[in-house]
Amino acid sequence: MFVYLDNSATTRQYDQVTLEMKQAMEDLYGNPSSLHSLGLASEKRVRAARQHLAESLGAREDEIIFTSCGTESDNTALYGIAHAKRREGKKIITSKVEHPAVLEACKVLEKEGYNIEYIGVDDKCRLDMNQLKAAIDDETILISIMAVNNETGTIMPIQEIAKMKGKAVFHTDAVQAYGKIDLKHTGADLISVSAHKIHGPKGMGALYVKKGINLPAYLVGGGQERHMRSGTENVPGIVGFDAACQIAIPNLNERVAKMAEVRDYLKRGIEDQIKDIKVNSPDDGAASVLNISFMGTRGEVLLHTLEQDNIFVSTGSACSSNKKGRSHVLAAMGLKDKEIEGAIRFSFSEANTIEEMDYVLDKVNAAVTRFRRLGSFR
Ligand code: PLP
């Protein structure tokens, strides 16, 4: 059996996505900016994709910028708003558990003289809303809080944050939320999404920018994306993103129900069969993620042992290149070193089955038992 449980790192492209991208590569090679019919054909297809993506976020077509990835969307939002509003204040609020695409941008802004306040979380990665409330003041120009945490699946109360933001601009990194929870009524001013987390192509993202928000361009040049993001459009990537969006979003409830079924089954099985574990994901988290610490083991060794049985999981976050680093998310949750060391993230898609979970349960149980008996057996 072959079981892919690393869907929060990236997903397998839907076959329809690959098919439509191949067609676009063969036929839609005109530059959308060209005035001839080949250019117009590409432009028309990009416009249709933009319309579909906008609908999926409850937005208007002219509120969507295509980018090269979720990281670019996050960087664009943070640098853009910070620079545009620098005369109004210097305070930026974020959380300790953001993806590096936000945290590293904050570090750069800190060096430029901005004050960054990092909001903490509890042991299930739930945001400290009292700390957030107390932090928001007249100096605050930007709040960036993710919609779903990539390591635990914790859903952040973004609607509530949108209501209490004051005069600040509110950005949410919804890379792990898109296609897992409804994002049509978030109240956020800026939303980052990425195609490869919803079975679309890698290297393709988008940023929702609410009408009226002044976001200076991050990439300047030919003036594409209404001068907000220059560079010839990645037409096959946009077509692939659109194809994924049109499958993932209308079928969101059915997809999430399937993920929840396998996640709950695996969680129950692990709780019943394996002693000394700690579930780090909250019960009401996104259905796509289950993070568990297996005490007295090393997550990295478990990962490679499971790989020998064709089971693919992750320790913490695999979507940053700092793969061996200690999880800053689990550390912010107050987990002990031993709990962080033994953590495994199982992340699901609608393609996973109960039969696969039975196989995974068996192999995880065997690997944990063996590790505990022998210590590190590598
Ligand atoms: N934000 C979150 C929460 C993520 O999980 C990821 C994962 O990679 C990113 C941002 C970065 O997205 P991308 O890989 O498209 O740059």
GROMACS .gro file of C-alpha atoms in nm, residues 19-375:
model
  357
   19LEU     CA    1  -0.488   1.790  -1.827
   20GLU     CA    2  -0.597   2.154  -1.846
   21MET     CA    3  -0.243   2.280  -1.783
   22LYS     CA    4  -0.108   2.062  -2.064
   23GLN     CA    5  -0.371   2.199  -2.299
   24ALA     CA    6  -0.288   2.554  -2.191
   25MET     CA    7   0.084   2.495  -2.248
   26GLU     CA    8   0.012   2.365  -2.598
   27ASP     CA    9  -0.254   2.613  -2.706
   28LEU     CA   10  -0.252   2.922  -2.486
   29TYR     CA   11   0.104   3.034  -2.548
   30GLY     CA   12   0.011   3.388  -2.647
   31ASN     CA   13   0.113   3.664  -2.406
   32PRO     CA   14  -0.204   3.798  -2.239
   33SER     CA   15  -0.068   4.150  -2.303
   34SER     CA   16  -0.037   4.097  -2.681
   35LEU     CA   17  -0.299   4.264  -2.894
   36HIS     CA   18  -0.348   3.981  -3.145
   37SER     CA   19  -0.596   3.698  -3.117
   38LEU     CA   20  -0.352   3.455  -2.950
   39GLY     CA   21  -0.289   3.711  -2.679
   40LEU     CA   22  -0.657   3.779  -2.641
   41ALA     CA   23  -0.730   3.406  -2.602
   42SER     CA   24  -0.481   3.387  -2.314
   43GLU     CA   25  -0.614   3.705  -2.157
   44LYS     CA   26  -0.971   3.576  -2.174
   45ARG     CA   27  -0.872   3.253  -1.999
   46VAL     CA   28  -0.683   3.441  -1.726
   47ARG     CA   29  -0.985   3.665  -1.673
   48ALA     CA   30  -1.216   3.364  -1.636
   49ALA     CA   31  -0.978   3.211  -1.381
   50ARG     CA   32  -0.964   3.536  -1.187
   51GLN     CA   33  -1.344   3.548  -1.180
   52HIS     CA   34  -1.368   3.191  -1.043
   53LEU     CA   35  -1.101   3.254  -0.781
   54ALA     CA   36  -1.273   3.577  -0.675
   55GLU     CA   37  -1.604   3.391  -0.635
   56SER     CA   38  -1.435   3.128  -0.419
   57LEU     CA   39  -1.330   3.406  -0.177
   58GLY     CA   40  -1.655   3.600  -0.199
   59ALA     CA   41  -1.457   3.875  -0.375
   60ARG     CA   42  -1.467   4.079  -0.694
   61GLU     CA   43  -1.252   4.007  -0.994
   62ASP     CA   44  -1.052   4.329  -0.946
   63GLU     CA   45  -0.965   4.231  -0.590
   64ILE     CA   46  -0.748   3.933  -0.694
   65ILE     CA   47  -0.376   3.946  -0.777
   66PHE     CA   48  -0.211   3.630  -0.908
   67THR     CA   49   0.130   3.567  -0.751
   68SER     CA   50   0.400   3.300  -0.774
   69CYS     CA   51   0.317   3.134  -0.440
   70GLY     CA   52   0.172   3.177  -0.094
   71THR     CA   53   0.505   3.313   0.024
   72GLU     CA   54   0.496   3.592  -0.233
   73SER     CA   55   0.137   3.674  -0.133
   74ASP     CA   56   0.240   3.698   0.234
   75ASN     CA   57   0.553   3.905   0.163
   76THR     CA   58   0.361   4.138  -0.070
   77ALA     CA   59   0.092   4.197   0.191
   78LEU     CA   60   0.330   4.261   0.480
   79TYR     CA   61   0.590   4.477   0.306
   80GLY     CA   62   0.323   4.662   0.106
   81ILE     CA   63   0.100   4.760   0.397
   82ALA     CA   64   0.391   4.835   0.631
   83HIS     CA   65   0.548   5.071   0.378
   84ALA     CA   66   0.221   5.231   0.268
   85LYS     CA   67   0.120   5.311   0.624
   86ARG     CA   68   0.458   5.391   0.779
   87ARG     CA   69   0.356   5.749   0.856
   88GLU     CA   70   0.047   5.635   1.046
   89GLY     CA   71   0.226   5.410   1.292
   90LYS     CA   72   0.501   5.155   1.335
   91LYS     CA   73   0.327   4.870   1.512
   92ILE     CA   74   0.255   4.536   1.349
   93ILE     CA   75   0.081   4.251   1.530
   94THR     CA   76   0.124   3.889   1.433
   95SER     CA   77   0.137   3.555   1.615
   96LYS     CA   78   0.419   3.331   1.732
   97VAL     CA   79   0.286   3.044   1.519
   98GLU     CA   80   0.277   3.200   1.172
   99HIS     CA   81   0.449   3.040   0.876
  100PRO     CA   82   0.805   3.167   0.809
  101ALA     CA   83   0.666   3.351   0.504
  102VAL     CA   84   0.512   3.592   0.757
  103LEU     CA   85   0.760   3.564   1.045
  104GLU     CA   86   1.070   3.622   0.832
  105ALA     CA   87   0.905   3.923   0.663
  106CYS     CA   88   0.833   4.057   1.013
  107LYS     CA   89   1.200   4.017   1.104
  108VAL     CA   90   1.299   4.224   0.800
  109LEU     CA   91   1.043   4.490   0.895
  110GLU     CA   92   1.173   4.488   1.252
  111LYS     CA   93   1.517   4.578   1.117
  112GLU     CA   94   1.356   4.865   0.925
  113GLY     CA   95   1.230   5.007   1.253
  114TYR     CA   96   0.880   4.861   1.289
  115ASN     CA   97   0.769   4.725   1.628
  116ILE     CA   98   0.638   4.374   1.599
  117GLU     CA   99   0.424   4.220   1.872
  118TYR     CA  100   0.395   3.842   1.865
  119ILE     CA  101   0.073   3.704   2.016
  120GLY     CA  102   0.100   3.374   2.200
  121VAL     CA  103  -0.112   3.059   2.186
  122ASP     CA  104  -0.230   2.789   2.428
  123ASP     CA  105  -0.141   2.418   2.423
  124LYS     CA  106  -0.375   2.355   2.127
  125CYS     CA  107  -0.237   2.652   1.933
  126ARG     CA  108  -0.542   2.871   2.005
  127LEU     CA  109  -0.466   3.241   1.989
  128ASP     CA  110  -0.457   3.443   2.312
  129MET     CA  111  -0.740   3.681   2.224
  130ASN     CA  112  -0.695   3.885   2.544
  131GLN     CA  113  -0.334   3.954   2.454
  132LEU     CA  114  -0.443   4.048   2.102
  133LYS     CA  115  -0.716   4.280   2.228
  134ALA     CA  116  -0.470   4.454   2.461
  135ALA     CA  117  -0.209   4.484   2.186
  136ILE     CA  118  -0.424   4.669   1.931
  137ASP     CA  119  -0.372   5.044   1.971
  138ASP     CA  120  -0.362   5.363   1.762
  139GLU     CA  121  -0.007   5.287   1.647
  140THR     CA  122  -0.112   4.951   1.498
  141ILE     CA  123  -0.105   4.962   1.119
  142LEU     CA  124  -0.120   4.592   1.037
  143ILE     CA  125  -0.243   4.268   1.194
  144SER     CA  126  -0.137   3.943   1.027
  145ILE     CA  127  -0.287   3.627   1.174
  146MET     CA  128  -0.316   3.299   0.985
  147ALA     CA  129  -0.658   3.138   0.929
  148VAL     CA  130  -0.547   2.777   0.992
  149ASN     CA  131  -0.218   2.671   1.144
  150ASN     CA  132  -0.014   2.443   0.919
  151GLU     CA  133   0.128   2.224   1.196
  152THR     CA  134  -0.178   2.164   1.413
  153GLY     CA  135  -0.480   2.256   1.199
  154THR     CA  136  -0.602   2.502   1.464
  155ILE     CA  137  -0.860   2.738   1.317
  156MET     CA  138  -0.802   3.100   1.423
  157PRO     CA  139  -1.103   3.329   1.492
  158ILE     CA  140  -1.043   3.554   1.193
  159GLN     CA  141  -1.396   3.696   1.176
  160GLU     CA  142  -1.361   3.808   1.536
  161ILE     CA  143  -1.018   3.961   1.469
  162ALA     CA  144  -1.157   4.148   1.167
  163LYS     CA  145  -1.418   4.306   1.396
  164MET     CA  146  -1.166   4.424   1.656
  165LYS     CA  147  -0.887   4.545   1.425
  166GLY     CA  148  -0.953   4.917   1.474
  167LYS     CA  149  -0.785   5.124   1.205
  168ALA     CA  150  -0.530   4.855   1.128
  169VAL     CA  151  -0.530   4.657   0.804
  170PHE     CA  152  -0.598   4.288   0.865
  171HIS     CA  153  -0.412   4.027   0.659
  172THR     CA  154  -0.471   3.656   0.696
  173ASP     CA  155  -0.247   3.382   0.560
  174ALA     CA  156  -0.516   3.140   0.447
  175VAL     CA  157  -0.283   2.902   0.264
  176GLN     CA  158  -0.389   2.609   0.486
  177ALA     CA  159  -0.749   2.726   0.517
  178TYR     CA  160  -0.836   2.760   0.150
  179GLY     CA  161  -1.038   2.457   0.042
  180LYS     CA  162  -1.074   2.345   0.407
  181ILE     CA  163  -1.297   2.617   0.553
  182ASP     CA  164  -1.528   2.872   0.393
  183LEU     CA  165  -1.338   3.198   0.334
  184LYS     CA  166  -1.621   3.398   0.177
  185HIS     CA  167  -1.701   3.608   0.484
  186THR     CA  168  -1.375   3.651   0.671
  187GLY     CA  169  -1.387   4.030   0.700
  188ALA     CA  170  -1.012   4.034   0.625
  189ASP     CA  171  -0.861   4.309   0.409
  190LEU     CA  172  -0.599   4.083   0.253
  191ILE     CA  173  -0.600   3.704   0.209
  192SER     CA  174  -0.310   3.487   0.090
  193VAL     CA  175  -0.380   3.155  -0.083
  194SER     CA  176  -0.168   2.900  -0.267
  195ALA     CA  177  -0.265   2.655  -0.543
  196HIS     CA  178  -0.052   2.356  -0.446
  197LYS     CA  179  -0.236   2.301  -0.118
  198ILE     CA  180  -0.563   2.237  -0.306
  199HIS     CA  181  -0.432   1.994  -0.569
  200GLY     CA  182  -0.328   2.273  -0.804
  201PRO     CA  183   0.021   2.344  -0.939
  202LYS     CA  184   0.321   2.444  -0.729
  203GLY     CA  185   0.454   2.796  -0.780
  204MET     CA  186   0.111   2.957  -0.810
  205GLY     CA  187  -0.061   3.177  -0.553
  206ALA     CA  188  -0.301   3.466  -0.518
  207LEU     CA  189  -0.361   3.761  -0.293
  208TYR     CA  190  -0.703   3.906  -0.227
  209VAL     CA  191  -0.681   4.282  -0.173
  210LYS     CA  192  -1.005   4.441  -0.060
  211LYS     CA  193  -1.115   4.733  -0.278
  212GLY     CA  194  -0.991   5.060  -0.131
  213ILE     CA  195  -0.681   4.913   0.038
  214ASN     CA  196  -0.368   5.087  -0.083
  215LEU     CA  197  -0.107   4.821  -0.155
  216PRO     CA  198   0.205   4.943  -0.334
  217ALA     CA  199   0.346   4.710  -0.598
  218TYR     CA  200   0.616   4.470  -0.480
  219LEU     CA  201   0.721   4.371  -0.834
  220VAL     CA  202   0.728   4.660  -1.081
  221GLY     CA  203   0.776   4.646  -1.456
  222GLY     CA  204   0.524   4.583  -1.731
  223GLY     CA  205   0.222   4.674  -1.519
  224GLN     CA  206   0.040   4.341  -1.522
  225GLU     CA  207  -0.219   4.261  -1.252
  226ARG     CA  208  -0.340   4.624  -1.263
  227HIS     CA  209   0.013   4.744  -1.188
  228MET     CA  210   0.007   4.558  -0.857
  229ARG     CA  211   0.233   4.270  -0.966
  230SER     CA  212   0.432   4.300  -1.286
  231GLY     CA  213   0.556   4.001  -1.482
  232THR     CA  214   0.405   3.806  -1.772
  233GLU     CA  215   0.124   3.594  -1.632
  234ASN     CA  216   0.191   3.224  -1.568
  235VAL     CA  217  -0.097   3.120  -1.791
  236PRO     CA  218  -0.069   2.739  -1.744
  237GLY     CA  219  -0.028   2.792  -1.369
  238ILE     CA  220  -0.334   3.017  -1.355
  239VAL     CA  221  -0.534   2.764  -1.560
  240GLY     CA  222  -0.424   2.488  -1.321
  241PHE     CA  223  -0.512   2.697  -1.017
  242ASP     CA  224  -0.854   2.762  -1.168
  243ALA     CA  225  -0.914   2.393  -1.241
  244ALA     CA  226  -0.820   2.299  -0.883
  245CYS     CA  227  -1.033   2.578  -0.738
  246GLN     CA  228  -1.335   2.467  -0.942
  247ILE     CA  229  -1.311   2.116  -0.800
  248ALA     CA  230  -1.200   2.193  -0.442
  249ILE     CA  231  -1.429   2.482  -0.354
  250PRO     CA  232  -1.774   2.368  -0.477
  251ASN     CA  233  -1.706   2.026  -0.319
  252LEU     CA  234  -1.563   2.168   0.003
  253ASN     CA  235  -1.818   2.012   0.242
  254GLU     CA  236  -1.793   1.663   0.091
  255ARG     CA  237  -1.413   1.680   0.081
  256VAL     CA  238  -1.387   1.800   0.439
  257ALA     CA  239  -1.630   1.528   0.556
  258LYS     CA  240  -1.405   1.263   0.399
  259MET     CA  241  -1.093   1.411   0.560
  260ALA     CA  242  -1.267   1.432   0.898
  261GLU     CA  243  -1.372   1.066   0.873
  262VAL     CA  244  -1.018   0.939   0.816
  263ARG     CA  245  -0.862   1.181   1.064
  264ASP     CA  246  -1.105   1.082   1.341
  265TYR     CA  247  -1.059   0.714   1.264
  266LEU     CA  248  -0.680   0.739   1.280
  267LYS     CA  249  -0.692   0.952   1.595
  268ARG     CA  250  -0.924   0.707   1.775
  269GLY     CA  251  -0.710   0.414   1.664
  270ILE     CA  252  -0.389   0.573   1.790
  271GLU     CA  253  -0.551   0.673   2.120
  272ASP     CA  254  -0.685   0.319   2.167
  273GLN     CA  255  -0.376   0.128   2.066
  274ILE     CA  256  -0.071   0.336   2.153
  275LYS     CA  257   0.016   0.449   2.504
  276ASP     CA  258   0.200   0.768   2.602
  277ILE     CA  259   0.089   0.995   2.323
  278LYS     CA  260  -0.019   1.357   2.323
  279VAL     CA  261  -0.263   1.491   2.065
  280ASN     CA  262  -0.148   1.842   1.976
  281SER     CA  263  -0.433   1.928   1.736
  282PRO     CA  264  -0.756   2.062   1.886
  283ASP     CA  265  -1.076   1.858   1.839
  284ASP     CA  266  -1.234   2.145   1.648
  285GLY     CA  267  -0.939   2.204   1.415
  286ALA     CA  268  -0.936   2.179   1.036
  287ALA     CA  269  -1.004   1.822   0.922
  288SER     CA  270  -0.685   1.817   0.720
  289VAL     CA  271  -0.433   1.794   1.006
  290LEU     CA  272  -0.361   1.563   1.299
  291ASN     CA  273  -0.048   1.634   1.504
  292ILE     CA  274   0.051   1.379   1.766
  293SER     CA  275   0.356   1.343   1.991
  294PHE     CA  276   0.468   0.985   2.051
  295MET     CA  277   0.657   1.011   2.376
  296GLY     CA  278   0.996   0.841   2.395
  297THR     CA  279   1.043   0.846   2.017
  298ARG     CA  280   1.199   1.077   1.759
  299GLY     CA  281   0.960   1.204   1.493
  300GLU     CA  282   1.229   1.213   1.232
  301VAL     CA  283   1.319   0.847   1.282
  302LEU     CA  284   0.951   0.747   1.282
  303LEU     CA  285   0.905   0.940   0.956
  304HIS     CA  286   1.183   0.749   0.780
  305THR     CA  287   1.068   0.415   0.926
  306LEU     CA  288   0.715   0.475   0.796
  307GLU     CA  289   0.860   0.578   0.461
  308GLN     CA  290   0.998   0.224   0.427
  309ASP     CA  291   0.637   0.107   0.441
  310ASN     CA  292   0.538   0.365   0.176
  311ILE     CA  293   0.369   0.593   0.428
  312PHE     CA  294   0.455   0.960   0.388
  313VAL     CA  295   0.413   1.191   0.686
  314SER     CA  296   0.587   1.495   0.826
  315THR     CA  297   0.744   1.620   1.144
  316GLY     CA  298   0.609   1.967   1.217
  317SER     CA  299   0.622   2.175   0.905
  318ALA     CA  300   0.782   2.048   0.587
  319CYS     CA  301   0.699   2.346   0.373
  320SER     CA  302   0.995   2.547   0.492
  321SER     CA  303   1.344   2.447   0.391
  322ASN     CA  304   1.446   2.453   0.758
  323LYS     CA  305   1.337   2.091   0.779
  324LYS     CA  306   1.552   1.991   1.071
  325GLY     CA  307   1.472   2.292   1.288
  326ARG     CA  308   1.275   2.256   1.610
  327SER     CA  309   0.911   2.345   1.554
  328HIS     CA  310   0.854   2.705   1.663
  329VAL     CA  311   0.480   2.631   1.667
  330LEU     CA  312   0.497   2.342   1.913
  331ALA     CA  313   0.747   2.542   2.121
  332ALA     CA  314   0.505   2.840   2.134
  333MET     CA  315   0.234   2.597   2.250
  334GLY     CA  316   0.450   2.523   2.553
  335LEU     CA  317   0.534   2.164   2.461
  336LYS     CA  318   0.835   2.009   2.630
  337ASP     CA  319   1.140   1.923   2.420
  338LYS     CA  320   1.056   1.552   2.436
  339GLU     CA  321   0.703   1.620   2.310
  340ILE     CA  322   0.833   1.831   2.025
  341GLU     CA  323   1.093   1.569   1.936
  342GLY     CA  324   0.833   1.293   1.908
  343ALA     CA  325   0.577   1.490   1.705
  344ILE     CA  326   0.437   1.367   1.376
  345ARG     CA  327   0.199   1.555   1.149
  346PHE     CA  328  -0.047   1.343   0.952
  347SER     CA  329  -0.224   1.557   0.692
  348PHE     CA  330  -0.511   1.437   0.480
  349SER     CA  331  -0.688   1.484   0.149
  350GLU     CA  332  -1.022   1.352   0.029
  351ALA     CA  333  -0.836   1.072  -0.149
  352ASN     CA  334  -0.738   0.899   0.177
  353THR     CA  335  -0.939   0.595   0.287
  354ILE     CA  336  -1.023   0.400   0.604
  355GLU     CA  337  -0.834   0.098   0.463
  356GLU     CA  338  -0.525   0.317   0.440
  357MET     CA  339  -0.572   0.427   0.801
  358ASP     CA  340  -0.585   0.064   0.918
  359TYR     CA  341  -0.253   0.005   0.742
  360VAL     CA  342  -0.103   0.327   0.887
  361LEU     CA  343  -0.222   0.240   1.237
  362ASP     CA  344  -0.057  -0.097   1.215
  363LYS     CA  345   0.273   0.042   1.093
  364VAL     CA  346   0.280   0.338   1.335
  365ASN     CA  347   0.208   0.106   1.625
  366ALA     CA  348   0.489  -0.129   1.520
  367ALA     CA  349   0.737   0.156   1.464
  368VAL     CA  350   0.661   0.324   1.798
  369THR     CA  351   0.676  -0.007   1.989
  370ARG     CA  352   1.008  -0.096   1.828
  371PHE     CA  353   1.156   0.246   1.892
  372ARG     CA  354   1.054   0.236   2.255
  373ARG     CA  355   1.193  -0.112   2.300
  374LEU     CA  356   1.529  -0.046   2.137
  375GLY     CA  357   1.570   0.329   2.170
   0.00000   0.00000   0.00000
